[in-house]
Amino acid sequence: MSSSLTKITGGTVYDPTNGVNGQVRDIWIEGAKIVAAPTDPAVRPARTIDARGMVVMPGGIDMHCHIAGPKVNVARRMRPEEKREAAPVLRTRSTHSGTMGSVPSTFATGYKYAGMGYTTAFDAAIPPLAARHVHAEFADTPCLDKGFYVVVGNNHYLMQAIRDQEPERVRAFLGWVLSATKGYAPKMVNPGGVEVWKQQQAGNVSGLDSVVEHFDVTPREIIRGITRAAYELGLPHPVHLHCNNLGMPGNWSTTLETMKTLSEFGGHLTHIQFHSYGGSDGDESTFGSEVAQLAAYINEHPNLTVDVGQVLFGPTTSMTGDGPLGYYLSNVYGTKWFSAEIEMEAGCGIAPIEYKQKSVINALQWAIGLEWYLLVEDPWRVVMSTDHPNGGSFLAYPQIIRLLMDRTYRRDVMKTLPPRVRERSTLWDLEREYTLAEICIITRSGPARILGLTNKGHLAPGADADVTIYTPDANVQTMFELPRFVIHAGRIIAEQGDLREPGFGKTLHVEPDYDRDGETDIARWFETYNSIRFRNYPVGEEYLAEHELVACQRR
Amino acid sequence: MCDDIVVVLADGDIAQAEHACELGQRWFFDLPAADAAACMINGQPADVAAGIERAAQLLARARYPLVYGMRHASCEAQQVAASLADWLGACIDTPTSLHHGPWGVSFQGVGEVTSSLGEVANRGDLLIFWGVDPVTTHPRHFERYSVFPTGMFLPRGRADRTVVVVDIERTPSADEADLFLEVTPGRDFEALWTLRALIAGHQPEAEQVLADTGLPLSVWQDLVERMKSARFGVMFFGTGLALTRGRHLNTEALLAVVRDMNAHTRFVAKSMRASGNVAGADNVLAWRTGYAFAVNLARGFPRFNPGEYTASEILTRGEADAVLLVGCDLDEDLTPAARQDLASVPHIVICHRPTAEATGAAVAFQTSVPGIHTGGTAYRMDEIPLPLRPTLDSPLPSELVILQQIERRVRELQAAGDAAP
């Protein structure tokens, strides 16, 4: 009896969501979904993939990267020089060409993720006004299911509603803006700080209780107001937070205060590495790691999660919705600088940067990132990221995996770093080595759970048929760099680095249930201050090709 | 591009375009004739299908095809044009190369501190227009985005703003300004570099400044004082800088002045892009290739080189052996020499305006008009993407559909081995 089934046979399966950790199992696929093995033994698969001796995992999920949108595209335009150095992506009979460097073009981005076994990625910071642009870029980014986070932490309407203590207006706006943009989650970037930057030279907030002039509101109030609304809307990924004071020596205390504020309703702290620094502003020699106490707080609070934002050595491009940070970095490096203020809602900063192995600060940043992976006890609450391209390229993930699984290698790298790194971080003394099951968690099963994606990150019947099959290698970096097969939505899209039949993937978005009457007030505000008409702001269905509405559970 | 136009229909035609400026009126009322031939081959009316076949053959067999234009095309059509160019291994370029290209190049050198137009409306208390005359080129700019709106931080509107025009002659925009500075033609770079010196606290020689810029040092000192005491300054600039002596050095100087000013207060620069959807084409090409214009795909991957891979230069050097022109204003978008050389190259025109006869096109498609007959996306000059809302039906095919059909046919020819290697 023939069928339309695919069978992955004999592989060593890692599916920690379902308690499978390195057992030999068969995986059956029909269409774009994982299905149960047919009960009738006469049913034969139409195609069999022999995975004997190989490692089978769900497709990788990057929950925090910058791969689309206006700032990514500006960075592409601004950095022709690095494209000359990087090997380009060549056109084939069935795939498009592209350019690399720290900010690859859209097709190159999709192909490179696929080649590495990743099948889902979320862009982490999109101004709502640019949502239309992002959906258009997504349509040209193959091989990946995609979504994006909508920046709201400096939104005028929200700041006013929070100041006026009107949580129902906060909730209505948040529900409306996520639906209007076809976005996935609310993102706060330096809440309040970007607005201050728009108002004054080198402006920023200094901590959670700095007052944002004109709006008379503090970062703490913004974080609390938005987190509460996100909780009430029952979003699958309630809130994604880039804390205040990113990159500043001594910022760990702001981060700890933020964790305390966030823990009331729960949420996700992103690129936490950049927020875990000791020391004081004036004295570079005091710079050091404060991961131990921050990780202890995370360990004690199960409703908080983090992704790391690992730094890798080499040149890259910093791009952020944190306008004052862009200004700071461009002054530190003396490089070209792009900055853009987006009316009513957001900012943006871009600058070429380089993490140098010889720099004590950069080497400590590298060590601090690794400490985070090793000091959070529960792998389900720490996620692999480089904050691509801010800490380094997403292409560095296999290298990070090796650093986590092989402490000899980790220490060998540490030996090449300035000795002070061992004094000002705990990394040298950490014995922990990740297991394959734990790697599976921090690169797919964990992010799926944190994102509320019940059909991803696992291999039980009903899951999306996103599967990566690796050839084991003594060097795990080699293993993870070049998967034997990558299956996305049931189709083999890459085989040993060669692209097969790449599709475009689907867009993941939410439409929370919110008070529609609130739109009248939003429209009135919108028409008063925005330079486009209210009606032209929401993104229509025509911008979505294949898409999936992920459910919210209104509380 | 304004997004507040209200189109009033009567008997299936546009009767009125409320709020539209003179340029907008022309856009809404200068429409293709209802009985226009959708396709011409060698000047003779032909089936669209025959035109697609001929166009695809020309392009697929060419050794150095050029895809150019896209000013009057939706982003969706631009995406197809870029895709087609990749399959062909063509050069692809847009009118940016002839207009704002120098800005694009200087942007790669120093970056840019900028904002969306709504920030200008709400915060911009000092507006400097340099080498640009919006009253003529962007008639509703002052009213909607810059000079006249009341803003969140500027409740008295015009009264809360200082407006400065810097140009080589008095323009209609200068008449609206609080301050008009007339610079010696071709000396914008010197004027901007004088500003940089003053902002940095240097004291240039007065005689030299007068000789270099045509204005006394005190005038520039006064301007710098105003700039430093502004809360949110804005420098608008246009082709008056980009296309005159100094070109990308002028725009680089302006971008550097604005960057320098951020050590003193908030300041942004804003390029006054020309009409149509060229800003959209910059974005589409950038996300697909990494470069905004002047892209060559012949080696199987994108390369960028203004001057080498820009349309007018390719044509005047006689390099291209087939040209696809999409949504061009030929008079503005090619140099006179390139327009002349176009006649000797087999070319295909896809445009809502009847340009075939003028250029002697091998194949010409007359299309419906994006934004009037078809939807899609177009970018405002500050790179905000806006939805186009069609108001009329047209019997003519859209530029998007024609491009899709050509792409499909080119792919078939390539698969069959009936194409240039």
PDB file of N, CA, C and O in Angstrom, chain A residues 287 311 313 355-369 414 417-418 421 425 427:
ATOM      1  N   PHE A 287      35.379  47.017  35.157  1.00  0.00           N
ATOM      2  CA  PHE A 287      34.387  46.279  34.372  1.00  0.00           C
ATOM      3  C   PHE A 287      34.480  44.773  34.668  1.00  0.00           C
ATOM      4  O   PHE A 287      35.571  44.216  34.717  1.00  0.00           O
ATOM      5  N   VAL A 311      28.486  37.206  22.431  1.00  0.00           N
ATOM      6  CA  VAL A 311      29.447  37.957  21.627  1.00  0.00           C
ATOM      7  C   VAL A 311      30.482  36.988  21.045  1.00  0.00           C
ATOM      8  O   VAL A 311      30.937  36.082  21.742  1.00  0.00           O
ATOM      9  N   PHE A 313      34.187  36.984  18.602  1.00  0.00           N
ATOM     10  CA  PHE A 313      35.228  37.927  18.210  1.00  0.00           C
ATOM     11  C   PHE A 313      35.211  38.162  16.704  1.00  0.00           C
ATOM     12  O   PHE A 313      35.051  37.233  15.924  1.00  0.00           O
ATOM     13  N   TYR A 355      34.464  43.219  17.901  1.00  0.00           N
ATOM     14  CA  TYR A 355      34.830  42.646  19.201  1.00  0.00           C
ATOM     15  C   TYR A 355      36.234  42.063  19.074  1.00  0.00           C
ATOM     16  O   TYR A 355      36.461  41.160  18.260  1.00  0.00           O
ATOM     17  N   LYS A 356      37.140  42.611  19.872  1.00  0.00           N
ATOM     18  CA  LYS A 356      38.541  42.214  19.731  1.00  0.00           C
ATOM     19  C   LYS A 356      38.951  41.279  20.852  1.00  0.00           C
ATOM     20  O   LYS A 356      38.694  41.560  22.025  1.00  0.00           O
ATOM     21  N   GLN A 357      39.608  40.204  20.449  1.00  0.00           N
ATOM     22  CA  GLN A 357      40.076  39.221  21.408  1.00  0.00           C
ATOM     23  C   GLN A 357      41.021  39.849  22.434  1.00  0.00           C
ATOM     24  O   GLN A 357      41.064  39.442  23.584  1.00  0.00           O
ATOM     25  N   LYS A 358      41.772  40.862  22.001  1.00  0.00           N
ATOM     26  CA  LYS A 358      42.769  41.477  22.874  1.00  0.00           C
ATOM     27  C   LYS A 358      42.149  42.461  23.863  1.00  0.00           C
ATOM     28  O   LYS A 358      42.793  42.865  24.821  1.00  0.00           O
ATOM     29  N   SER A 359      40.918  42.854  23.590  1.00  0.00           N
ATOM     30  CA  SER A 359      40.277  43.843  24.466  1.00  0.00           C
ATOM     31  C   SER A 359      39.714  43.154  25.710  1.00  0.00           C
ATOM     32  O   SER A 359      38.959  42.179  25.616  1.00  0.00           O
ATOM     33  N   VAL A 360      40.075  43.655  26.868  1.00  0.00           N
ATOM     34  CA  VAL A 360      39.566  43.072  28.114  1.00  0.00           C
ATOM     35  C   VAL A 360      38.041  43.156  28.147  1.00  0.00           C
ATOM     36  O   VAL A 360      37.356  42.201  28.534  1.00  0.00           O
ATOM     37  N   ILE A 361      37.525  44.297  27.741  1.00  0.00           N
ATOM     38  CA  ILE A 361      36.069  44.484  27.770  1.00  0.00           C
ATOM     39  C   ILE A 361      35.385  43.455  26.863  1.00  0.00           C
ATOM     40  O   ILE A 361      34.462  42.751  27.265  1.00  0.00           O
ATOM     41  N   ASN A 362      35.861  43.351  25.611  1.00  0.00           N
ATOM     42  CA  ASN A 362      35.227  42.438  24.658  1.00  0.00           C
ATOM     43  C   ASN A 362      35.380  40.982  25.108  1.00  0.00           C
ATOM     44  O   ASN A 362      34.447  40.184  24.985  1.00  0.00           O
ATOM     45  N   ALA A 363      36.548  40.652  25.631  1.00  0.00           N
ATOM     46  CA  ALA A 363      36.768  39.282  26.086  1.00  0.00           C
ATOM     47  C   ALA A 363      35.853  38.957  27.267  1.00  0.00           C
ATOM     48  O   ALA A 363      35.330  37.841  27.384  1.00  0.00           O
ATOM     49  N   LEU A 364      35.653  39.949  28.118  1.00  0.00           N
ATOM     50  CA  LEU A 364      34.714  39.736  29.228  1.00  0.00           C
ATOM     51  C   LEU A 364      33.289  39.574  28.726  1.00  0.00           C
ATOM     52  O   LEU A 364      32.529  38.736  29.233  1.00  0.00           O
ATOM     53  N   GLN A 365      32.920  40.347  27.721  1.00  0.00           N
ATOM     54  CA  GLN A 365      31.568  40.188  27.156  1.00  0.00           C
ATOM     55  C   GLN A 365      31.374  38.755  26.659  1.00  0.00           C
ATOM     56  O   GLN A 365      30.327  38.150  26.868  1.00  0.00           O
ATOM     57  N   TRP A 366      32.394  38.229  25.996  1.00  0.00           N
ATOM     58  CA  TRP A 366      32.356  36.840  25.502  1.00  0.00           C
ATOM     59  C   TRP A 366      32.159  35.872  26.680  1.00  0.00           C
ATOM     60  O   TRP A 366      31.305  34.985  26.629  1.00  0.00           O
ATOM     61  N   ALA A 367      32.934  36.095  27.727  1.00  0.00           N
ATOM     62  CA  ALA A 367      32.864  35.193  28.885  1.00  0.00           C
ATOM     63  C   ALA A 367      31.521  35.319  29.606  1.00  0.00           C
ATOM     64  O   ALA A 367      30.940  34.324  30.056  1.00  0.00           O
ATOM     65  N   ILE A 368      31.023  36.531  29.683  1.00  0.00           N
ATOM     66  CA  ILE A 368      29.753  36.773  30.382  1.00  0.00           C
ATOM     67  C   ILE A 368      28.609  36.053  29.665  1.00  0.00           C
ATOM     68  O   ILE A 368      27.735  35.455  30.301  1.00  0.00           O
ATOM     69  N   GLY A 369      28.636  36.049  28.363  1.00  0.00           N
ATOM     70  CA  GLY A 369      27.619  35.324  27.609  1.00  0.00           C
ATOM     71  C   GLY A 369      27.644  33.840  27.955  1.00  0.00           C
ATOM     72  O   GLY A 369      26.612  33.228  28.253  1.00  0.00           O
ATOM     73  N   MET A 414      39.897  30.468  26.256  1.00  0.00           N
ATOM     74  CA  MET A 414      40.136  31.427  27.352  1.00  0.00           C
ATOM     75  C   MET A 414      41.616  31.733  27.532  1.00  0.00           C
ATOM     76  O   MET A 414      41.991  32.840  27.902  1.00  0.00           O
ATOM     77  N   LEU A 417      42.882  34.749  25.820  1.00  0.00           N
ATOM     78  CA  LEU A 417      42.278  36.032  26.171  1.00  0.00           C
ATOM     79  C   LEU A 417      43.099  36.731  27.257  1.00  0.00           C
ATOM     80  O   LEU A 417      43.883  36.086  27.958  1.00  0.00           O
ATOM     81  N   PRO A 418      42.889  38.032  27.422  1.00  0.00           N
ATOM     82  CA  PRO A 418      43.599  38.736  28.491  1.00  0.00           C
ATOM     83  C   PRO A 418      43.347  38.055  29.837  1.00  0.00           C
ATOM     84  O   PRO A 418      42.209  37.668  30.137  1.00  0.00           O
ATOM     85  N   VAL A 421      40.304  38.384  32.397  1.00  0.00           N
ATOM     86  CA  VAL A 421      38.984  37.765  32.211  1.00  0.00           C
ATOM     87  C   VAL A 421      38.723  36.721  33.300  1.00  0.00           C
ATOM     88  O   VAL A 421      37.612  36.583  33.804  1.00  0.00           O
ATOM     89  N   SER A 425      35.450  37.221  35.905  1.00  0.00           N
ATOM     90  CA  SER A 425      34.286  36.384  35.603  1.00  0.00           C
ATOM     91  C   SER A 425      34.538  35.011  36.223  1.00  0.00           C
ATOM     92  O   SER A 425      35.660  34.690  36.592  1.00  0.00           O
ATOM     93  N   LEU A 427      33.947  32.162  34.645  1.00  0.00           N
ATOM     94  CA  LEU A 427      33.872  31.174  33.573  1.00  0.00           C
ATOM     95  C   LEU A 427      34.916  30.060  33.695  1.00  0.00           C
ATOM     96  O   LEU A 427      34.609  28.889  33.489  1.00  0.00           O
TER      97      LEU A 427
END
